[in-house]
Short mmCIF file of C-alpha atoms and ligand atoms in Angstrom, two decimals:
data_model
loop_
_atom_site.label_atom_id
_atom_site.label_comp_id
_atom_site.label_asym_id
_atom_site.label_seq_id
_atom_site.Cartn_x
_atom_site.Cartn_y
_atom_site.Cartn_z
CA MET A 1 -64.09 -41.78 -11.79
CA LYS A 2 -62.10 -44.01 -14.09
CA LEU A 3 -62.15 -41.28 -16.72
CA PHE A 4 -60.89 -38.71 -14.15
CA PHE A 5 -57.81 -40.79 -13.24
CA GLY A 6 -57.07 -41.39 -16.92
CA ALA A 7 -57.13 -37.68 -17.65
CA ALA A 8 -54.91 -36.92 -14.64
CA LEU A 9 -52.36 -39.53 -15.75
CA ALA A 10 -52.31 -38.08 -19.25
CA LEU A 11 -51.71 -34.63 -17.82
CA VAL A 12 -48.79 -35.84 -15.69
CA LEU A 13 -47.24 -37.61 -18.68
CA ALA A 14 -47.64 -34.55 -20.89
CA ALA A 15 -46.14 -32.07 -18.39
CA PRO A 16 -42.50 -31.17 -19.20
CA ALA A 17 -40.07 -32.60 -16.66
CA LEU A 18 -38.70 -29.86 -14.40
CA ALA A 19 -34.97 -29.58 -15.05
CA GLN A 20 -33.01 -30.00 -11.83
CA THR A 21 -29.53 -28.88 -11.00
CA THR A 22 -27.59 -29.50 -7.83
CA VAL A 23 -24.73 -27.24 -6.84
CA THR A 24 -22.54 -28.22 -3.90
CA VAL A 25 -20.37 -25.51 -2.38
CA ASN A 26 -17.41 -27.01 -0.51
CA ALA A 27 -16.75 -24.36 2.12
CA ASN A 28 -14.45 -26.76 3.97
CA ASP A 29 -11.96 -26.68 1.14
CA PRO A 30 -10.80 -23.07 0.68
CA GLN A 31 -8.73 -22.41 -2.44
CA PRO A 32 -6.31 -19.58 -3.28
CA ALA A 33 -7.89 -16.14 -3.38
CA TYR A 34 -9.75 -14.82 -6.40
CA ASP A 35 -7.12 -12.21 -7.23
CA LYS A 36 -8.76 -8.87 -7.86
CA ARG A 37 -6.44 -8.45 -10.85
CA ILE A 38 -8.71 -10.94 -12.63
CA PHE A 39 -11.09 -8.01 -13.07
CA GLY A 40 -8.46 -6.09 -15.03
CA GLN A 41 -9.23 -4.30 -18.26
CA PHE A 42 -7.36 -3.53 -21.43
CA ALA A 43 -7.24 -0.10 -23.10
CA GLU A 44 -5.39 0.10 -26.40
CA HIS A 45 -4.82 2.90 -28.87
CA LEU A 46 -7.39 1.40 -31.19
CA GLY A 47 -10.35 3.13 -32.79
CA THR A 48 -12.14 5.20 -30.18
CA GLY A 49 -10.97 3.02 -27.30
CA ILE A 50 -8.91 5.85 -25.88
CA GLU A 51 -9.54 8.99 -27.96
CA ASP A 52 -13.24 9.85 -27.35
CA GLY A 53 -13.75 6.73 -25.24
CA ILE A 54 -11.55 7.78 -22.33
CA TRP A 55 -9.70 10.91 -23.35
CA VAL A 56 -11.47 14.03 -24.54
CA GLY A 57 -8.93 16.60 -23.40
CA ARG A 58 -9.08 19.23 -20.71
CA ASP A 59 -10.69 21.82 -22.97
CA SER A 60 -13.50 19.54 -24.11
CA ALA A 61 -17.15 20.54 -23.66
CA ILE A 62 -17.69 16.96 -22.49
CA PRO A 63 -17.37 16.95 -18.70
CA ASN A 64 -13.96 15.62 -17.76
CA GLU A 65 -11.49 15.21 -14.94
CA ASN A 66 -8.11 16.27 -16.15
CA GLY A 67 -9.06 15.35 -19.73
CA VAL A 68 -10.67 11.99 -18.92
CA ARG A 69 -14.43 11.78 -19.45
CA THR A 70 -16.21 12.02 -16.11
CA ASP A 71 -19.01 9.62 -17.11
CA VAL A 72 -16.55 6.87 -18.03
CA LEU A 73 -14.38 7.46 -15.00
CA GLU A 74 -17.32 7.33 -12.62
CA ALA A 75 -18.71 4.16 -14.18
CA LEU A 76 -15.32 2.46 -13.96
CA ARG A 77 -14.89 3.56 -10.36
CA ALA A 78 -18.25 2.03 -9.52
CA ILE A 79 -16.97 -1.42 -10.49
CA ASN A 80 -13.60 -0.90 -8.82
CA VAL A 81 -11.44 -1.62 -11.85
CA PRO A 82 -8.23 -2.93 -10.31
CA VAL A 83 -5.85 -2.94 -13.31
CA VAL A 84 -5.64 -1.17 -16.67
CA ARG A 85 -3.33 -2.60 -19.35
CA TRP A 86 -2.00 -0.01 -21.83
CA PRO A 87 -0.96 1.06 -24.56
CA GLY A 88 -1.49 -2.25 -26.39
CA GLY A 89 -1.91 -4.84 -27.71
CA CYS A 90 -0.24 -4.75 -31.06
CA PHE A 91 0.12 -1.01 -30.65
CA ALA A 92 2.60 -1.53 -27.79
CA ASP A 93 5.40 -2.87 -29.95
CA GLU A 94 5.34 0.20 -32.17
CA TYR A 95 4.93 2.68 -29.33
CA HIS A 96 7.71 5.09 -28.42
CA TRP A 97 7.00 6.63 -25.08
CA ARG A 98 8.94 9.82 -25.68
CA GLU A 99 6.46 10.76 -28.37
CA GLY A 100 3.71 10.87 -25.76
CA ILE A 101 5.20 13.28 -23.19
CA GLY A 102 5.56 17.05 -23.02
CA GLU A 103 3.32 19.68 -24.53
CA GLN A 104 0.47 18.01 -26.36
CA GLU A 105 0.72 20.41 -29.26
CA GLY A 106 4.20 19.35 -30.25
CA ARG A 107 3.79 15.60 -29.99
CA ALA A 108 4.66 13.37 -32.90
CA VAL A 109 1.82 12.34 -35.17
CA ARG A 110 2.19 8.72 -36.24
CA ILE A 111 0.23 6.24 -38.27
CA ASN A 112 -1.55 3.55 -36.28
CA THR A 113 -0.52 0.78 -38.66
CA HIS A 114 -2.45 -1.95 -36.90
CA TRP A 115 -5.77 -0.32 -36.38
CA GLY A 116 -7.31 1.44 -39.34
CA TYR A 117 -4.16 3.16 -40.66
CA VAL A 118 -5.30 6.39 -39.05
CA THR A 119 -3.22 9.13 -37.46
CA GLU A 120 -2.22 8.76 -33.83
CA GLU A 121 -1.59 12.12 -32.23
CA ASN A 122 -0.13 10.83 -29.00
CA ARG A 123 -2.39 13.04 -26.90
CA PHE A 124 -2.82 10.26 -24.35
CA GLY A 125 0.69 9.39 -23.25
CA THR A 126 2.48 8.32 -20.10
CA HIS A 127 1.27 11.19 -17.90
CA GLU A 128 -2.30 10.95 -19.10
CA PHE A 129 -2.41 7.18 -18.63
CA MET A 130 -0.67 7.02 -15.28
CA ASP A 131 -2.81 9.86 -13.92
CA PHE A 132 -5.92 8.13 -15.26
CA ALA A 133 -5.01 4.86 -13.54
CA GLU A 134 -4.28 6.73 -10.34
CA ALA A 135 -7.57 8.63 -10.51
CA LEU A 136 -9.31 5.31 -11.01
CA GLY A 137 -7.47 3.68 -8.12
CA ALA A 138 -6.24 0.99 -10.52
CA GLU A 139 -2.81 -0.52 -10.98
CA PRO A 140 -1.11 0.58 -14.19
CA TYR A 141 -0.02 -2.35 -16.33
CA VAL A 142 2.27 -0.82 -18.94
CA SER A 143 3.26 -2.93 -21.93
CA GLY A 144 6.76 -2.20 -23.14
CA ASN A 145 8.03 -2.24 -26.69
CA ILE A 146 10.25 -5.23 -27.34
CA GLY A 147 9.35 -5.63 -30.98
CA SER A 148 10.77 -2.41 -32.40
CA ALA A 149 12.65 -0.50 -29.69
CA PRO A 150 16.00 -1.11 -27.97
CA PRO A 151 16.18 -2.14 -24.30
CA PHE A 152 17.59 1.25 -23.34
CA GLU A 153 14.34 2.90 -24.44
CA MET A 154 12.41 0.59 -22.14
CA ALA A 155 14.84 1.12 -19.26
CA GLU A 156 14.51 4.88 -19.58
CA TRP A 157 10.74 4.67 -19.64
CA VAL A 158 10.70 2.67 -16.43
CA GLU A 159 13.09 5.11 -14.79
CA TYR A 160 11.01 8.08 -15.98
CA MET A 161 7.92 6.63 -14.34
CA THR A 162 9.43 5.36 -11.12
CA THR A 163 12.55 7.14 -9.94
CA PRO A 164 12.15 9.37 -6.88
CA ILE A 165 15.61 10.94 -7.06
CA GLY A 166 16.75 13.77 -9.25
CA SER A 167 18.02 12.11 -12.38
CA SER A 168 17.59 13.94 -15.66
CA LEU A 169 14.59 11.76 -16.39
CA ALA A 170 13.02 12.56 -13.01
CA ARG A 171 13.59 16.26 -13.64
CA GLU A 172 12.04 15.95 -17.07
CA ARG A 173 9.03 14.21 -15.54
CA ALA A 174 8.69 16.99 -12.98
CA ALA A 175 8.97 19.62 -15.70
CA ASN A 176 6.14 17.82 -17.47
CA GLY A 177 3.95 18.16 -14.41
CA ARG A 178 4.65 15.17 -12.19
CA ASP A 179 7.09 15.57 -9.37
CA ARG A 180 6.45 12.33 -7.47
CA PRO A 181 7.03 9.03 -9.25
CA TRP A 182 4.05 6.87 -10.06
CA ASN A 183 3.56 3.44 -8.61
CA LEU A 184 4.28 1.19 -11.57
CA THR A 185 3.33 -2.29 -10.40
CA MET A 186 2.95 -4.29 -13.64
CA PHE A 187 5.12 -4.20 -16.74
CA GLY A 188 4.64 -6.25 -19.90
CA LEU A 189 7.64 -7.46 -21.87
CA GLY A 190 6.12 -6.94 -25.30
CA ASN A 191 2.86 -8.26 -26.69
CA GLU A 192 2.12 -11.21 -28.94
CA LEU A 193 5.78 -11.59 -29.83
CA TRP A 194 4.73 -14.58 -31.93
CA GLY A 195 2.69 -12.23 -34.16
CA CYS A 196 2.30 -8.46 -34.34
CA GLY A 197 5.04 -8.03 -31.74
CA GLY A 198 7.74 -9.26 -34.09
CA ASN A 199 6.78 -12.67 -35.52
CA MET A 200 9.36 -14.34 -33.32
CA ARG A 201 10.07 -17.97 -32.66
CA PRO A 202 9.60 -18.78 -28.97
CA GLU A 203 13.34 -19.46 -28.59
CA TYR A 204 14.18 -15.98 -29.83
CA ALA A 205 11.36 -14.40 -27.81
CA ALA A 206 12.67 -16.13 -24.69
CA ASP A 207 16.16 -14.75 -25.27
CA LEU A 208 14.81 -11.25 -25.83
CA THR A 209 12.61 -11.55 -22.76
CA ARG A 210 15.68 -12.40 -20.66
CA ARG A 211 17.54 -9.45 -22.09
CA TYR A 212 14.79 -6.83 -21.78
CA SER A 213 13.69 -8.04 -18.38
CA THR A 214 17.20 -7.37 -17.09
CA PHE A 215 16.68 -3.66 -17.66
CA VAL A 216 13.26 -3.31 -16.02
CA LYS A 217 14.50 -1.86 -12.73
CA VAL A 218 12.56 -0.01 -10.11
CA PRO A 219 13.96 1.75 -7.03
CA SER A 220 14.30 -0.24 -3.82
CA GLY A 221 11.08 -0.24 -1.88
CA GLN A 222 9.04 -0.52 -5.08
CA SER A 223 8.27 -3.76 -6.85
CA VAL A 224 7.08 -4.41 -10.33
CA MET A 225 5.60 -7.61 -11.71
CA ARG A 226 7.31 -8.43 -15.01
CA ILE A 227 4.98 -10.19 -17.41
CA ALA A 228 6.23 -12.13 -20.41
CA SER A 229 4.37 -12.10 -23.69
CA GLY A 230 2.42 -15.32 -23.70
CA ALA A 231 0.96 -17.82 -26.10
CA ASN A 232 -1.83 -17.60 -28.56
CA ASP A 233 -4.65 -19.93 -27.55
CA MET A 234 -3.34 -23.53 -27.30
CA ASP A 235 0.25 -22.90 -28.38
CA LEU A 236 1.67 -24.89 -25.48
CA ASN A 237 5.12 -24.99 -27.03
CA TRP A 238 5.34 -21.22 -26.61
CA THR A 239 4.66 -21.47 -22.89
CA ASP A 240 7.02 -24.42 -22.58
CA VAL A 241 9.96 -22.67 -24.25
CA MET A 242 9.38 -19.36 -22.47
CA MET A 243 9.13 -21.05 -19.08
CA GLU A 244 12.15 -23.25 -19.64
CA ARG A 245 14.47 -20.61 -21.04
CA ALA A 246 13.33 -17.41 -19.38
CA GLY A 247 10.97 -18.40 -16.56
CA ASN A 248 13.32 -17.07 -13.89
CA MET A 249 13.23 -13.62 -15.50
CA PHE A 250 9.52 -12.90 -15.16
CA ASP A 251 6.74 -13.14 -12.58
CA GLY A 252 3.85 -13.73 -14.92
CA ILE A 253 3.19 -14.93 -18.42
CA GLY A 254 0.18 -14.08 -20.51
CA VAL A 255 -2.09 -16.05 -22.77
CA HIS A 256 -4.60 -14.61 -25.22
CA TYR A 257 -7.86 -16.28 -26.11
CA TYR A 258 -10.75 -14.66 -27.96
CA THR A 259 -14.19 -16.21 -28.28
CA ILE A 260 -15.08 -16.18 -31.97
CA PRO A 261 -18.34 -17.87 -32.98
CA TYR A 262 -17.06 -18.98 -36.41
CA ASP A 263 -13.56 -18.16 -37.65
CA TRP A 264 -11.33 -15.15 -38.29
CA GLY A 265 -12.67 -14.72 -41.83
CA HIS A 266 -16.30 -14.72 -40.78
CA LYS A 267 -16.57 -14.22 -37.07
CA GLY A 268 -20.33 -13.85 -36.70
CA SER A 269 -22.59 -10.96 -35.88
CA ALA A 270 -22.74 -9.22 -32.50
CA ILE A 271 -26.55 -9.07 -32.59
CA GLY A 272 -29.31 -10.56 -34.73
CA PHE A 273 -27.97 -14.08 -34.31
CA ASP A 274 -29.86 -17.36 -34.01
CA GLU A 275 -29.74 -20.00 -31.28
CA ASP A 276 -26.99 -21.94 -33.03
CA GLN A 277 -24.76 -18.86 -32.72
CA TRP A 278 -25.79 -18.37 -29.13
CA ALA A 279 -24.85 -21.93 -28.27
CA ARG A 280 -21.62 -22.08 -30.29
CA THR A 281 -20.41 -18.84 -28.70
CA LEU A 282 -21.07 -20.03 -25.17
CA VAL A 283 -19.55 -23.45 -25.81
CA LYS A 284 -16.50 -21.90 -27.44
CA THR A 285 -15.95 -19.55 -24.53
CA THR A 286 -15.76 -22.51 -22.15
CA HIS A 287 -12.66 -23.60 -24.09
CA MET A 288 -10.95 -21.20 -21.68
CA ASP A 289 -11.09 -23.95 -19.06
CA GLU A 290 -9.07 -26.52 -21.00
CA LEU A 291 -6.75 -23.79 -22.24
CA ILE A 292 -5.87 -22.74 -18.69
CA THR A 293 -5.55 -26.36 -17.59
CA ALA A 294 -3.17 -27.14 -20.45
CA HIS A 295 -0.94 -24.08 -19.97
CA SER A 296 -0.94 -24.60 -16.21
CA GLU A 297 0.28 -28.17 -16.66
CA VAL A 298 3.16 -26.93 -18.79
CA MET A 299 3.98 -24.26 -16.22
CA ASP A 300 3.81 -26.79 -13.38
CA ARG A 301 6.62 -28.78 -15.02
CA HIS A 302 8.96 -25.79 -14.81
CA ASP A 303 7.55 -24.01 -11.78
CA PRO A 304 6.02 -26.57 -9.39
CA ASN A 305 5.74 -23.99 -6.62
CA ARG A 306 3.66 -21.76 -8.87
CA ARG A 307 5.72 -18.62 -8.40
CA VAL A 308 4.90 -17.46 -11.92
CA ALA A 309 1.33 -16.33 -12.50
CA LEU A 310 -0.70 -17.07 -15.61
CA LEU A 311 -2.43 -13.89 -16.78
CA ILE A 312 -5.29 -14.09 -19.24
CA ASP A 313 -3.97 -10.89 -20.73
CA GLU A 314 -6.63 -10.58 -23.42
CA TRP A 315 -9.97 -12.32 -23.43
CA GLY A 316 -13.52 -11.74 -24.59
CA THR A 317 -15.67 -11.99 -27.68
CA TRP A 318 -14.59 -10.91 -31.12
CA TYR A 319 -17.38 -10.58 -33.70
CA ASP A 320 -17.59 -9.01 -37.14
CA GLN A 321 -17.50 -5.29 -36.58
CA ASP A 322 -20.81 -3.44 -36.57
CA PRO A 323 -22.12 -2.33 -39.98
CA ASP A 324 -21.08 1.15 -41.06
CA THR A 325 -18.29 1.43 -38.51
CA HIS A 326 -14.70 2.27 -39.38
CA PRO A 327 -12.73 -0.69 -40.70
CA GLY A 328 -10.12 -1.59 -38.12
CA PHE A 329 -11.88 0.01 -35.16
CA LEU A 330 -13.32 -3.28 -33.85
CA ARG A 331 -16.56 -1.72 -32.69
CA GLN A 332 -19.11 -4.42 -31.90
CA GLN A 333 -22.43 -4.30 -30.09
CA ASN A 334 -22.60 -6.08 -26.75
CA SER A 335 -25.60 -8.21 -25.83
CA LEU A 336 -26.96 -10.51 -23.17
CA ARG A 337 -24.84 -13.22 -24.81
CA ASP A 338 -21.71 -11.25 -23.82
CA ALA A 339 -23.01 -11.05 -20.27
CA LEU A 340 -23.10 -14.85 -20.13
CA VAL A 341 -19.67 -15.12 -21.76
CA THR A 342 -18.39 -12.95 -18.93
CA SER A 343 -19.94 -14.94 -16.10
CA LEU A 344 -18.88 -18.28 -17.61
CA ASN A 345 -15.29 -17.04 -17.73
CA PHE A 346 -15.45 -15.70 -14.19
CA ASP A 347 -16.54 -19.18 -13.09
CA ILE A 348 -13.68 -20.76 -15.02
CA PHE A 349 -11.13 -18.40 -13.47
CA ALA A 350 -12.45 -19.44 -10.04
CA ARG A 351 -11.41 -23.02 -10.82
CA HIS A 352 -7.81 -21.97 -11.50
CA THR A 353 -6.85 -19.40 -8.90
CA GLU A 354 -3.76 -21.38 -7.98
CA ARG A 355 -2.26 -20.16 -11.27
CA VAL A 356 -4.55 -17.49 -12.73
CA ARG A 357 -3.79 -14.29 -10.87
CA GLY A 358 -4.84 -11.73 -13.43
CA ALA A 359 -6.88 -11.15 -16.57
CA ASN A 360 -7.74 -8.23 -18.81
CA ILE A 361 -10.93 -8.16 -20.78
CA ALA A 362 -10.54 -6.77 -24.28
CA GLN A 363 -11.35 -3.98 -24.14
CA MET A 364 -12.46 -1.20 -21.83
CA VAL A 365 -14.40 1.29 -23.99
CA ASN A 366 -15.82 1.10 -27.54
CA VAL A 367 -13.61 -1.81 -28.65
CA LEU A 368 -14.46 -5.54 -28.83
CA GLN A 369 -16.26 -6.78 -25.68
CA ALA A 370 -16.50 -3.34 -24.19
CA MET A 371 -17.72 -2.18 -20.79
CA MET A 372 -19.34 0.86 -22.34
CA PHE A 373 -19.86 2.81 -25.54
CA THR A 374 -19.45 6.50 -26.06
CA ASP A 375 -20.64 8.78 -28.82
CA GLY A 376 -19.83 12.45 -28.39
CA PRO A 377 -21.32 13.42 -25.02
CA ASP A 378 -23.31 10.18 -24.69
CA MET A 379 -22.26 7.07 -22.82
CA VAL A 380 -24.06 3.75 -22.32
CA LEU A 381 -23.13 0.75 -20.19
CA THR A 382 -23.11 -2.72 -21.71
CA PRO A 383 -24.41 -6.04 -20.34
CA THR A 384 -20.75 -7.02 -19.81
CA TYR A 385 -20.30 -4.05 -17.48
CA HIS A 386 -23.24 -5.21 -15.40
CA VAL A 387 -21.75 -8.67 -14.92
CA PHE A 388 -18.46 -7.11 -13.80
CA ASP A 389 -20.61 -5.26 -11.28
CA LEU A 390 -22.39 -8.45 -10.13
CA TYR A 391 -19.11 -10.29 -9.54
CA GLN A 392 -17.01 -7.53 -7.99
CA GLY A 393 -17.61 -8.96 -4.51
CA TYR A 394 -15.28 -11.80 -5.58
CA MET A 395 -12.23 -9.52 -5.53
CA ASP A 396 -9.53 -11.03 -3.32
CA GLY A 397 -12.09 -13.34 -1.66
CA THR A 398 -11.57 -17.00 -0.79
CA VAL A 399 -12.65 -19.41 -3.48
CA TYR A 400 -14.72 -22.44 -2.54
CA PRO A 401 -14.82 -25.31 -5.02
CA VAL A 402 -18.25 -26.09 -6.43
CA GLU A 403 -19.61 -29.28 -7.94
CA VAL A 404 -22.43 -28.88 -10.43
CA GLU A 405 -24.75 -31.64 -11.56
CA SER A 406 -26.79 -30.16 -14.33
CA PRO A 407 -28.71 -31.25 -17.42
CA THR A 408 -27.07 -30.70 -20.76
CA TYR A 409 -28.03 -27.85 -23.05
CA SER A 410 -27.62 -28.80 -26.72
CA VAL A 411 -28.15 -27.12 -30.06
CA ASN A 412 -26.89 -28.94 -33.14
CA GLU A 413 -23.35 -30.07 -32.31
CA TRP A 414 -23.01 -27.56 -29.44
CA SER A 415 -23.45 -29.00 -25.93
CA MET A 416 -22.61 -27.80 -22.46
CA ASP A 417 -23.88 -27.92 -18.90
CA GLU A 418 -27.02 -25.90 -18.57
CA VAL A 419 -25.85 -24.31 -15.33
CA SER A 420 -22.44 -22.92 -14.43
CA ALA A 421 -21.50 -21.80 -10.92
CA SER A 422 -18.73 -20.50 -8.70
CA SER A 423 -18.50 -19.45 -5.09
CA VAL A 424 -16.31 -17.01 -3.20
CA ARG A 425 -16.41 -15.76 0.36
CA GLY A 426 -15.64 -12.08 0.00
CA THR A 427 -13.21 -10.12 2.13
CA ASP A 428 -16.35 -8.70 3.76
CA GLY A 429 -17.26 -12.22 5.01
CA VAL A 430 -20.26 -12.57 2.70
CA LEU A 431 -20.62 -15.91 0.90
CA ARG A 432 -21.36 -15.31 -2.78
CA ILE A 433 -22.56 -17.81 -5.34
CA GLY A 434 -22.59 -16.90 -9.02
CA LEU A 435 -24.99 -18.87 -11.23
CA THR A 436 -25.53 -18.84 -14.99
CA ASN A 437 -28.30 -20.56 -16.90
CA VAL A 438 -27.32 -20.83 -20.57
CA ASN A 439 -30.68 -22.27 -21.65
CA PRO A 440 -32.44 -19.42 -23.45
CA HIS A 441 -35.91 -21.00 -23.11
CA ASP A 442 -36.35 -22.63 -19.72
CA ALA A 443 -35.77 -21.78 -16.11
CA GLU A 444 -33.77 -24.28 -14.10
CA GLU A 445 -34.69 -25.52 -10.65
CA VAL A 446 -31.48 -25.29 -8.61
CA THR A 447 -30.71 -26.73 -5.20
CA ILE A 448 -27.52 -25.48 -3.56
CA GLU A 449 -26.00 -27.51 -0.76
CA LEU A 450 -23.61 -25.58 1.46
CA ASP A 451 -21.05 -28.03 2.75
CA GLY A 452 -19.39 -26.38 5.73
CA ALA A 453 -21.41 -23.17 5.76
CA THR A 454 -24.87 -22.02 6.70
CA GLY A 455 -26.83 -18.84 6.38
CA SER A 456 -30.04 -17.27 7.52
CA ALA A 457 -30.71 -14.89 4.67
CA VAL A 458 -30.07 -14.87 0.93
CA THR A 459 -30.38 -11.96 -1.46
CA GLY A 460 -29.70 -11.78 -5.16
CA ARG A 461 -28.99 -9.60 -8.16
CA MET A 462 -29.50 -10.67 -11.73
CA VAL A 463 -28.79 -9.80 -15.35
CA THR A 464 -31.26 -11.16 -17.89
CA ALA A 465 -33.54 -9.99 -20.71
CA ALA A 466 -36.26 -11.29 -23.00
CA ALA A 467 -34.08 -11.75 -26.09
CA MET A 468 -30.75 -13.53 -26.55
CA ASP A 469 -29.32 -10.47 -28.28
CA ALA A 470 -30.91 -7.86 -26.01
CA HIS A 471 -28.57 -4.90 -25.78
CA ASN A 472 -28.38 -1.32 -24.64
CA THR A 473 -28.34 1.70 -26.92
CA PHE A 474 -27.94 5.40 -26.29
CA ASP A 475 -31.72 5.71 -26.69
CA GLN A 476 -32.53 2.63 -24.64
CA PRO A 477 -29.75 2.30 -22.07
CA ASN A 478 -31.60 0.01 -19.66
CA ASN A 479 -32.69 -2.91 -21.82
CA VAL A 480 -30.14 -5.06 -20.02
CA THR A 481 -29.25 -3.96 -16.54
CA VAL A 482 -28.94 -5.29 -12.99
CA GLN A 483 -32.23 -6.36 -11.41
CA THR A 484 -33.00 -7.49 -7.91
CA PHE A 485 -33.51 -11.25 -7.70
CA THR A 486 -35.85 -12.39 -4.93
CA GLY A 487 -36.40 -15.98 -6.00
CA ALA A 488 -33.99 -17.77 -3.64
CA ARG A 489 -34.93 -19.35 -0.29
CA ILE A 490 -32.47 -20.54 2.33
CA ASP A 491 -33.00 -23.15 5.00
CA GLY A 492 -29.77 -23.60 6.98
CA ASP A 493 -27.36 -25.18 4.56
CA THR A 494 -29.74 -25.49 1.60
CA ILE A 495 -30.76 -22.86 -0.91
CA ARG A 496 -33.47 -23.38 -3.51
CA LEU A 497 -34.24 -21.21 -6.46
CA SER A 498 -35.61 -21.17 -9.93
CA LEU A 499 -32.84 -19.81 -12.13
CA PRO A 500 -34.43 -17.87 -14.99
CA ALA A 501 -33.67 -18.75 -18.58
CA LYS A 502 -30.56 -17.02 -20.05
CA SER A 503 -29.65 -15.33 -16.82
CA VAL A 504 -26.72 -14.55 -14.57
CA VAL A 505 -27.58 -14.44 -10.87
CA MET A 506 -25.31 -13.49 -7.99
CA LEU A 507 -26.50 -14.66 -4.59
CA GLU A 508 -25.26 -13.28 -1.31
CA VAL A 509 -25.63 -15.46 1.76
CA ARG A 510 -25.46 -13.98 5.24
O1 AHR B 601 -7.37 -6.58 -28.72
C1 AHR B 601 -7.08 -6.41 -30.06
C2 AHR B 601 -5.77 -7.08 -30.46
O2 AHR B 601 -5.88 -8.46 -30.30
C3 AHR B 601 -4.55 -6.73 -29.66
O3 AHR B 601 -3.96 -5.55 -30.09
C4 AHR B 601 -3.65 -7.89 -29.91
O4 AHR B 601 -2.78 -8.13 -28.83
C5 AHR B 601 -4.60 -9.04 -30.16
O5 AHR B 601 -4.28 -9.72 -31.29
#
């Protein structure tokens, strides 16, 4: 008997403690909506991001709708992409729109000086892009050229796209196949004016922004959001100067932040990484939170009523490009780690919806943290795509603040909360709770307290895999995909679940 108790005690002492997380959803404290523009995407003339990735041409043997690959279009429609930003990026400030209209045969062939020093044949121009956005049901976010073109060029472009009456530009548009104007709702005033857009000082960029913004005019009855070129990472002075000197001339300002495991010289590999790289990538991506907080504080000083939106114009992971791919094409594999980067950022955006009213992941197809890869007639979806799918119920829903009490996950000097969460009541009335467990080894026991809400049923969908760098290939497209999650139980205002290791789970409470 004595021996039995001793053995039992030893067993209890040896058993690993069950990690416990508590998530409180404050449904009594609704926050500004989770703007659907936060699910925006970025498509630049870069590598095969557009040519082959989106555009194959009307005569292609690859199935297409008006020149756009059908497989890509259908996959993007399935996640309801709300915004597409185009044509850059750095490309935007060297782009001359007139070279991309009219007969495709006669279009100017340029050098893409930023991305691989390859020829750019201008096959995908204004008509192709605006028709693509329309076919997708997405808002077109066109980035103008401030860096190397005069304001008149920009003004004419805007008129070409938007005027309903018979100006010469409207007639030219009609002759090129589009009678009705397009609905241009977002217009960027240059890109990275501090760098590839002209290496400007913020004072000069602010003056140019005032000047160019003056000439972005749409007909009455239409409205266009004018978006200033924003800061790089934590360059708060940029935001400060732009807001102070030109803040009344734009409706949004961008900021760009890329998650790079190491540094620009050696960024780290997209797959085949160890746990240190896993942890440092996930910790570094959560820098987005302090970055938004800091820029928002600067904006609040100039714009206390928060008229001007902060747009996370470019975000996502940037690794060393895949072996044997074209230098300058930024092709990188996309793994389960990227799925978690995505969900962690979606949670962060939920904490800042008073200011963050748009974001564009970089980029849509084949480039950086892509939604999908194409190769000739083949197409494969990435883990990132599947997280966009999981979270799409957040679009335009009401954000509820969440408090998370979670153990810490640590590897070497990299530490963060083991569990991240956010909650949004969708426009369909369904309460959604997104959960991420960054621990690649252990499940996490999670208790969710609904403060001000109850439910009688909970369902779930999940993205996870056995390996940290699990990824999809053309031969194995379903290594990482959306699975049904049945592990949650609800009892009135309490939900309990075991959150699998290295997983993203989206719960729906009814
Ligand atoms: O997304 C790739 C590049 O990153 C963009 O062209 C530029 O804006 C940024 O530096």
